[in-house]
Short mmCIF file of C-alpha atoms and ligand atoms in Angstrom, two decimals:
data_model
loop_
_atom_site.label_atom_id
_atom_site.label_comp_id
_atom_site.label_asym_id
_atom_site.label_seq_id
_atom_site.Cartn_x
_atom_site.Cartn_y
_atom_site.Cartn_z
CA MET A 1 0.26 0.05 -0.10
CA ASN A 2 1.28 3.40 -0.77
CA LYS A 3 1.10 6.24 1.56
CA LEU A 4 -2.65 7.71 2.01
CA PRO A 5 -3.13 11.29 1.77
CA ASP A 6 -3.97 13.39 5.05
CA PHE A 7 -7.64 13.62 5.38
CA PRO A 8 -8.25 16.96 4.06
CA TRP A 9 -11.29 17.98 5.75
CA ASP A 10 -9.39 18.72 8.89
CA ARG A 11 -8.05 21.88 7.32
CA LEU A 12 -11.80 23.17 6.85
CA GLU A 13 -12.26 23.39 10.47
CA PRO A 14 -10.99 26.95 11.18
CA TYR A 15 -13.65 28.11 8.37
CA LYS A 16 -16.26 26.07 9.75
CA GLU A 17 -15.91 27.60 13.40
CA ARG A 18 -15.76 31.29 11.61
CA ALA A 19 -18.97 30.30 9.78
CA ARG A 20 -20.68 28.90 12.93
CA GLU A 21 -20.11 32.37 14.62
CA HIS A 22 -22.78 33.79 12.14
CA PRO A 23 -25.93 35.02 14.18
CA GLY A 24 -28.01 33.00 11.64
CA GLY A 25 -25.83 29.80 12.05
CA MET A 26 -23.64 28.10 9.66
CA VAL A 27 -24.94 27.20 6.04
CA ASP A 28 -22.88 24.09 5.40
CA LEU A 29 -22.40 23.62 1.62
CA SER A 30 -19.26 21.99 1.91
CA VAL A 31 -20.44 18.29 1.79
CA GLY A 32 -22.78 16.65 -0.36
CA THR A 33 -24.74 14.69 2.10
CA PRO A 34 -28.54 14.34 1.54
CA VAL A 35 -30.62 16.17 4.12
CA ASP A 36 -34.10 15.21 2.81
CA PRO A 37 -36.29 12.41 3.96
CA VAL A 38 -35.80 8.73 2.93
CA PRO A 39 -38.81 8.02 0.95
CA PRO A 40 -41.62 6.46 3.13
CA ALA A 41 -41.94 3.37 0.74
CA VAL A 42 -38.33 2.44 1.14
CA GLN A 43 -38.29 3.04 4.98
CA GLU A 44 -41.37 0.46 4.94
CA ALA A 45 -39.55 -1.92 2.56
CA LEU A 46 -36.55 -1.65 5.14
CA ALA A 47 -38.88 -2.41 8.22
CA ARG A 48 -40.68 -5.38 6.40
CA ALA A 49 -37.38 -6.96 5.92
CA ALA A 50 -36.32 -6.52 9.45
CA ASP A 51 -36.49 -10.00 10.57
CA SER A 52 -33.60 -11.28 8.51
CA PRO A 53 -31.60 -13.64 10.86
CA GLY A 54 -29.51 -15.62 8.13
CA TYR A 55 -26.45 -14.29 5.96
CA PRO A 56 -27.41 -12.24 2.92
CA LEU A 57 -25.95 -13.27 -0.50
CA THR A 58 -23.12 -11.38 -1.53
CA HIS A 59 -24.90 -11.35 -5.10
CA GLY A 60 -28.04 -9.88 -3.52
CA THR A 61 -31.70 -11.06 -4.07
CA ARG A 62 -32.89 -11.94 -7.41
CA GLU A 63 -35.68 -9.01 -6.67
CA LEU A 64 -32.87 -6.41 -6.15
CA ARG A 65 -30.75 -7.34 -9.15
CA ALA A 66 -33.94 -7.38 -11.37
CA ALA A 67 -35.00 -4.04 -10.05
CA ALA A 68 -31.48 -2.54 -10.91
CA ALA A 69 -31.60 -4.08 -14.29
CA SER A 70 -35.06 -2.71 -15.04
CA TRP A 71 -34.06 0.76 -13.77
CA LEU A 72 -31.28 0.90 -15.94
CA LEU A 73 -33.25 -0.21 -18.94
CA ARG A 74 -36.32 2.05 -18.11
CA ARG A 75 -34.41 5.37 -17.28
CA HIS A 76 -30.97 5.00 -19.01
CA GLY A 77 -31.65 2.57 -22.18
CA VAL A 78 -29.24 0.33 -20.92
CA GLY A 79 -29.85 -3.57 -21.09
CA VAL A 80 -27.96 -5.84 -18.62
CA ASP A 81 -28.72 -9.46 -17.38
CA ARG A 82 -29.80 -9.52 -13.88
CA ALA A 83 -26.99 -12.03 -13.36
CA ASP A 84 -24.58 -9.17 -14.15
CA VAL A 85 -25.62 -6.99 -11.16
CA LEU A 86 -23.60 -6.97 -8.07
CA PRO A 87 -24.96 -4.96 -4.82
CA LEU A 88 -22.50 -2.63 -3.26
CA ILE A 89 -22.28 -1.40 0.50
CA GLY A 90 -22.38 2.19 -0.95
CA SER A 91 -20.30 3.00 -4.05
CA LYS A 92 -17.36 4.39 -2.12
CA GLU A 93 -16.01 1.06 -0.69
CA PHE A 94 -16.24 -0.17 -4.58
CA VAL A 95 -14.21 2.77 -5.81
CA ALA A 96 -11.61 2.55 -2.94
CA TRP A 97 -11.17 -1.12 -3.60
CA LEU A 98 -11.61 -1.81 -7.49
CA PRO A 99 -7.76 -1.41 -8.28
CA THR A 100 -6.92 -3.89 -5.76
CA TYR A 101 -9.72 -6.44 -6.98
CA LEU A 102 -8.19 -6.00 -10.52
CA GLY A 103 -4.61 -6.25 -9.37
CA ALA A 104 -4.07 -2.90 -11.10
CA THR A 105 -0.65 -1.39 -11.26
CA HIS A 106 -1.55 1.77 -12.88
CA VAL A 107 -4.67 3.85 -12.42
CA VAL A 108 -5.93 6.65 -14.42
CA PHE A 109 -8.76 9.19 -13.25
CA PRO A 110 -9.77 12.53 -13.82
CA GLU A 111 -7.40 15.68 -13.16
CA LEU A 112 -10.33 17.22 -10.91
CA ALA A 113 -12.03 14.20 -9.15
CA TYR A 114 -13.62 12.67 -6.35
CA PRO A 115 -10.41 11.60 -3.99
CA THR A 116 -11.17 8.06 -3.66
CA TYR A 117 -9.90 7.40 -7.24
CA ASP A 118 -6.32 8.19 -5.91
CA VAL A 119 -7.04 6.50 -2.67
CA GLY A 120 -7.75 3.31 -4.44
CA ALA A 121 -4.76 3.23 -6.48
CA ARG A 122 -2.76 3.87 -3.41
CA LEU A 123 -4.41 1.11 -1.59
CA ALA A 124 -3.63 -1.27 -4.27
CA GLY A 125 0.07 -0.01 -4.28
CA ALA A 126 -0.41 1.09 -7.82
CA ARG A 127 0.52 3.95 -9.74
CA GLY A 128 -2.06 6.88 -9.93
CA THR A 129 -2.15 9.45 -12.83
CA ALA A 130 -4.74 12.11 -13.05
CA ALA A 131 -5.20 12.99 -16.64
CA ASP A 132 -8.03 13.98 -18.62
CA GLY A 133 -6.24 13.42 -22.03
CA LEU A 134 -5.59 9.54 -22.50
CA LEU A 135 -3.65 10.14 -25.61
CA ALA A 136 -1.04 12.15 -23.94
CA LEU A 137 -0.25 8.98 -21.74
CA GLY A 138 1.61 7.58 -24.48
CA PRO A 139 2.25 3.90 -24.83
CA GLU A 140 2.58 2.91 -21.20
CA ARG A 141 0.56 0.19 -19.48
CA VAL A 142 -2.80 1.16 -18.04
CA ASP A 143 -4.96 -1.14 -16.16
CA LEU A 144 -7.80 0.80 -14.99
CA VAL A 145 -9.44 4.16 -16.26
CA TRP A 146 -12.06 6.05 -14.23
CA VAL A 147 -14.52 8.16 -15.79
CA ASN A 148 -17.11 10.07 -13.75
CA SER A 149 -20.04 11.85 -15.64
CA PRO A 150 -21.52 14.08 -14.31
CA SER A 151 -18.57 14.91 -12.63
CA ASN A 152 -17.99 15.78 -8.85
CA PRO A 153 -16.86 18.19 -8.53
CA THR A 154 -17.31 20.24 -11.61
CA GLY A 155 -20.67 19.01 -12.82
CA ARG A 156 -19.46 18.44 -16.33
CA VAL A 157 -20.96 15.79 -18.69
CA LEU A 158 -18.85 13.66 -20.87
CA PRO A 159 -20.33 13.64 -24.41
CA VAL A 160 -21.05 10.21 -26.11
CA GLU A 161 -18.12 10.75 -28.75
CA HIS A 162 -15.98 11.39 -25.70
CA LEU A 163 -17.04 8.36 -23.81
CA ARG A 164 -16.60 6.20 -27.34
CA LYS A 165 -13.05 7.36 -27.51
CA VAL A 166 -12.22 6.38 -24.04
CA VAL A 167 -13.56 3.00 -24.64
CA ALA A 168 -12.00 2.66 -28.02
CA TRP A 169 -8.48 3.73 -26.22
CA ALA A 170 -8.93 1.38 -23.22
CA ARG A 171 -10.09 -1.70 -25.39
CA GLU A 172 -7.14 -1.35 -27.69
CA ARG A 173 -4.73 -1.72 -24.53
CA GLY A 174 -6.63 -4.36 -22.56
CA ALA A 175 -7.59 -1.61 -19.63
CA VAL A 176 -10.64 -1.75 -17.83
CA VAL A 177 -13.04 1.37 -18.04
CA ALA A 178 -15.24 2.03 -14.70
CA SER A 179 -17.51 4.65 -14.99
CA ASP A 180 -18.87 6.33 -11.83
CA GLU A 181 -22.27 7.05 -12.70
CA CYS A 182 -23.72 8.10 -9.29
CA TYR A 183 -25.08 11.43 -10.37
CA ILE A 184 -26.56 10.07 -13.50
CA GLU A 185 -30.05 11.17 -12.89
CA LEU A 186 -29.24 14.83 -12.05
CA GLY A 187 -28.89 16.20 -15.54
CA TRP A 188 -29.93 20.03 -15.74
CA GLU A 189 -28.67 21.69 -18.92
CA GLU A 190 -27.25 18.37 -20.28
CA GLN A 191 -28.08 14.65 -20.10
CA PRO A 192 -25.52 12.35 -18.99
CA VAL A 193 -25.07 8.98 -20.75
CA SER A 194 -24.05 5.61 -19.37
CA ILE A 195 -20.96 4.00 -20.39
CA LEU A 196 -22.87 0.75 -21.19
CA HIS A 197 -25.34 2.65 -23.55
CA PRO A 198 -25.35 1.00 -26.94
CA ASP A 199 -24.27 4.27 -28.59
CA VAL A 200 -21.20 4.48 -26.38
CA CYS A 201 -19.94 0.66 -26.20
CA GLY A 202 -21.53 -0.41 -29.26
CA GLY A 203 -23.60 -3.13 -27.51
CA SER A 204 -20.94 -4.88 -25.93
CA HIS A 205 -19.92 -4.31 -22.30
CA GLU A 206 -16.35 -6.01 -22.78
CA GLY A 207 -13.92 -4.44 -20.22
CA LEU A 208 -16.52 -1.83 -19.04
CA LEU A 209 -18.09 -1.57 -15.48
CA ALA A 210 -20.71 1.33 -14.44
CA VAL A 211 -21.08 2.02 -10.84
CA HIS A 212 -24.16 3.37 -9.57
CA SER A 213 -25.26 4.76 -6.07
CA LEU A 214 -28.77 5.30 -4.60
CA SER A 215 -27.32 7.79 -1.91
CA LYS A 216 -28.03 10.96 -3.88
CA ARG A 217 -31.30 9.64 -6.21
CA SER A 218 -33.10 8.15 -3.28
CA ASN A 219 -31.42 9.93 -0.09
CA LEU A 220 -29.99 6.65 0.80
CA ALA A 221 -26.43 7.62 1.88
CA GLY A 222 -27.11 6.32 5.38
CA TYR A 223 -28.42 3.03 4.23
CA ARG A 224 -25.18 2.31 1.95
CA ALA A 225 -26.81 1.21 -1.31
CA GLY A 226 -25.39 1.02 -4.64
CA PHE A 227 -24.41 -1.64 -7.50
CA VAL A 228 -21.96 -2.30 -10.36
CA THR A 229 -22.69 -3.90 -13.51
CA GLY A 230 -21.14 -4.42 -16.89
CA ASP A 231 -18.83 -6.70 -18.40
CA PRO A 232 -20.23 -10.47 -17.17
CA LEU A 233 -16.90 -12.15 -16.83
CA LEU A 234 -15.52 -9.15 -14.76
CA VAL A 235 -18.44 -8.95 -12.51
CA LYS A 236 -18.15 -12.81 -11.91
CA ARG A 237 -14.60 -12.33 -10.95
CA LEU A 238 -15.72 -9.55 -8.69
CA LEU A 239 -18.36 -11.44 -7.07
CA GLU A 240 -16.09 -14.12 -6.35
CA ILE A 241 -13.33 -11.79 -4.44
CA ARG A 242 -16.41 -10.14 -2.72
CA LYS A 243 -17.90 -13.51 -1.47
CA HIS A 244 -14.29 -14.26 -0.03
CA GLY A 245 -14.04 -10.81 1.42
CA GLY A 246 -17.48 -10.95 3.32
CA MET A 247 -18.59 -7.64 1.36
CA LEU A 248 -22.27 -8.32 1.98
CA MET A 249 -25.05 -5.68 2.02
CA PRO A 250 -27.51 -6.42 4.73
CA ALA A 251 -30.72 -8.02 3.72
CA PRO A 252 -33.08 -5.16 4.93
CA VAL A 253 -31.07 -2.49 2.75
CA GLN A 254 -31.39 -5.03 -0.24
CA ALA A 255 -35.11 -4.98 0.31
CA ALA A 256 -35.01 -1.20 0.79
CA MET A 257 -32.77 -0.60 -2.46
CA ALA A 258 -35.07 -2.79 -4.54
CA ALA A 259 -37.95 -0.72 -3.43
CA ALA A 260 -36.37 2.35 -4.12
CA LEU A 261 -35.01 1.16 -7.63
CA ASP A 262 -38.62 0.18 -8.51
CA ASP A 263 -40.02 3.73 -7.83
CA ASP A 264 -39.22 6.89 -9.96
CA ALA A 265 -41.93 9.37 -8.42
CA HIS A 266 -39.73 9.90 -5.17
CA ALA A 267 -36.61 10.35 -7.31
CA GLU A 268 -38.38 12.98 -9.45
CA GLU A 269 -39.72 14.66 -6.49
CA GLN A 270 -35.97 14.79 -5.01
CA ARG A 271 -34.57 16.15 -8.43
CA ALA A 272 -36.96 18.93 -8.47
CA ARG A 273 -35.87 19.90 -4.71
CA TYR A 274 -32.48 20.15 -6.01
CA ALA A 275 -33.45 21.95 -9.29
CA ALA A 276 -35.32 24.60 -7.11
CA ARG A 277 -32.22 25.00 -4.69
CA ARG A 278 -29.89 25.25 -7.59
CA ALA A 279 -32.11 28.00 -9.42
CA LYS A 280 -31.93 30.31 -6.16
CA LEU A 281 -28.30 29.66 -5.36
CA ARG A 282 -26.70 29.95 -8.78
CA PRO A 283 -27.82 33.68 -9.61
CA ALA A 284 -27.27 34.48 -5.85
CA LEU A 285 -23.38 33.42 -6.25
CA GLU A 286 -23.35 35.43 -9.82
CA LYS A 287 -24.85 38.46 -8.34
CA ALA A 288 -22.00 38.18 -5.49
CA GLY A 289 -19.14 38.11 -7.90
CA TRP A 290 -18.62 34.34 -8.44
CA GLN A 291 -18.60 32.75 -12.01
CA ILE A 292 -20.29 29.17 -12.36
CA GLU A 293 -18.20 26.94 -14.57
CA HIS A 294 -19.58 23.58 -16.18
CA SER A 295 -22.12 22.72 -13.41
CA VAL A 296 -24.62 21.30 -16.07
CA ALA A 297 -25.44 18.29 -14.18
CA GLY A 298 -24.77 16.84 -10.79
CA LEU A 299 -25.38 17.91 -7.30
CA TYR A 300 -22.67 21.10 -7.12
CA LEU A 301 -21.88 24.37 -8.53
CA TRP A 302 -18.02 24.73 -9.57
CA ALA A 303 -17.62 28.44 -8.79
CA THR A 304 -14.73 30.97 -8.95
CA ASN A 305 -14.22 34.54 -8.44
CA GLY A 306 -10.37 34.46 -9.54
CA ALA A 307 -9.02 34.30 -5.89
CA ASP A 308 -7.14 31.32 -4.38
CA CYS A 309 -9.64 28.81 -3.35
CA TRP A 310 -9.00 29.17 0.39
CA GLU A 311 -9.56 32.82 0.12
CA GLN A 312 -12.70 32.31 -1.39
CA VAL A 313 -13.76 29.75 1.27
CA ARG A 314 -12.71 32.35 3.91
CA GLN A 315 -14.97 35.32 2.14
CA LEU A 316 -17.99 32.95 2.39
CA ALA A 317 -17.13 31.59 6.01
CA GLU A 318 -17.16 35.46 6.97
CA ILE A 319 -20.94 35.23 6.15
CA GLY A 320 -21.71 31.95 7.51
CA ILE A 321 -21.55 29.81 4.43
CA LEU A 322 -19.07 26.87 4.25
CA ALA A 323 -17.76 25.88 0.69
CA ALA A 324 -15.23 23.06 -0.28
CA PRO A 325 -12.10 24.35 -1.41
CA GLY A 326 -11.26 23.34 -5.24
CA ASP A 327 -7.79 21.78 -4.48
CA PHE A 328 -9.45 19.01 -2.44
CA TYR A 329 -10.10 17.59 -5.95
CA GLY A 330 -6.77 18.26 -7.50
CA THR A 331 -4.37 20.93 -8.23
CA ALA A 332 -6.12 22.13 -11.28
CA GLY A 333 -8.88 23.24 -8.84
CA SER A 334 -6.87 25.79 -6.76
CA ARG A 335 -8.79 28.74 -7.85
CA HIS A 336 -12.44 27.24 -7.54
CA ILE A 337 -14.72 26.31 -4.85
CA ARG A 338 -17.66 23.51 -4.74
CA ILE A 339 -20.78 24.46 -3.49
CA ALA A 340 -23.27 21.59 -2.56
CA LEU A 341 -26.92 21.77 -3.39
CA THR A 342 -27.69 19.29 -0.43
CA ALA A 343 -29.07 21.82 2.29
CA THR A 344 -32.48 22.27 3.37
CA ASP A 345 -34.75 24.84 1.52
CA GLU A 346 -34.44 27.07 4.60
CA ARG A 347 -30.71 26.82 4.84
CA ILE A 348 -30.41 27.56 0.99
CA ASP A 349 -32.81 30.67 1.59
CA ALA A 350 -30.48 31.87 4.42
CA ALA A 351 -27.56 31.54 2.01
CA VAL A 352 -29.24 33.44 -0.78
CA THR A 353 -30.14 36.34 1.59
CA ARG A 354 -26.65 36.68 2.91
CA LEU A 355 -25.03 36.57 -0.74
CA LEU A 356 -27.43 39.29 -1.98
C1 PLP B 401 -18.00 10.83 -7.56
C2 PLP B 401 -18.65 10.10 -6.42
N1 PLP B 401 -18.41 8.74 -6.31
C3 PLP B 401 -18.94 7.94 -5.30
C4 PLP B 401 -19.41 8.49 -4.21
C5 PLP B 401 -19.74 7.70 -3.16
O1 PLP B 401 -21.01 7.59 -2.86
P1 PLP B 401 -21.56 6.56 -2.15
O2 PLP B 401 -20.70 5.75 -1.39
O3 PLP B 401 -22.62 7.12 -0.98
O4 PLP B 401 -22.46 5.69 -2.97
C6 PLP B 401 -19.32 9.93 -3.96
C7 PLP B 401 -20.11 10.53 -3.07
O5 PLP B 401 -20.23 11.59 -2.86
C8 PLP B 401 -19.04 10.64 -5.27
O6 PLP B 401 -19.15 12.15 -5.31
#
């Protein structure tokens, strides 16, 4: 294992303390943790499955896998066999361990990215390269390429042609492409496309994995619910390892996740909440001197006023708003901040009042 990075959130503490001093209390827009209720039907499904004394299957129930396959087809035009769905205890654990599962020696991830791609490479003792342009990598060996569309932190959506090129590049070299699609339901100005969509992969899932999460779509971050699907041979190999490793999703969570995947109404409701918060926050930040870049999808506004990111965090902390500094996500983010849409309507309104 390579050295792990320092946990960067500790560096935000002084700004958090400053923001807390605001008479109206802090508005915390630094993390993307859901604040709205778990849909009642999902809570009921969890409760109904509460009497689960036996070990659950690593592969998950048939119902859960069928619900995932049917959601992918219904919502994203992606056809997978339910045998090729593998439940995850939230997608983060999988992001962190996939390079180890694959025995990867070189992992490539986006320049501005969710830090766990880098952590995963380090856990595997692999080399990690932050690069958006794969062609610049030259002929060296790459085992795994991460893509993330819509992106955390930038809210950028990768067009079909871009994804197609990534797939072709990786297939030529025998590299696996893992696509982190945990924000796929949150397209605003642009609609994200799955790596497994026939327009991208030409109908074959060979060498491809799509990672999904219920954390944001269904407010299930606290349940730890996600799944991976794609190349049948890869999924089989991953299942084998996860069986041995005891990576079991609790049975009540499996039942809750199946209920969540079978219902689109609550996801639409949640989407509308985020859209309304975004519609308020975005113009308020712009009026206060911030420019919003990318942010056409996903759960964040990627903003800059030209100053160093920590200075921008300080400026917002003075008015009781906590943002995440862009350099948490890569050196290319040193002049940006990330603003999450995951706060209650009351807190978003408070932020807007303070910005105007
Ligand atoms: C890009 C990305 N991938 C994966 C995750 C992990 O989500 P979870 O473990 O809740 O499924 C997050 C969480 O914020 C994320 O932003």
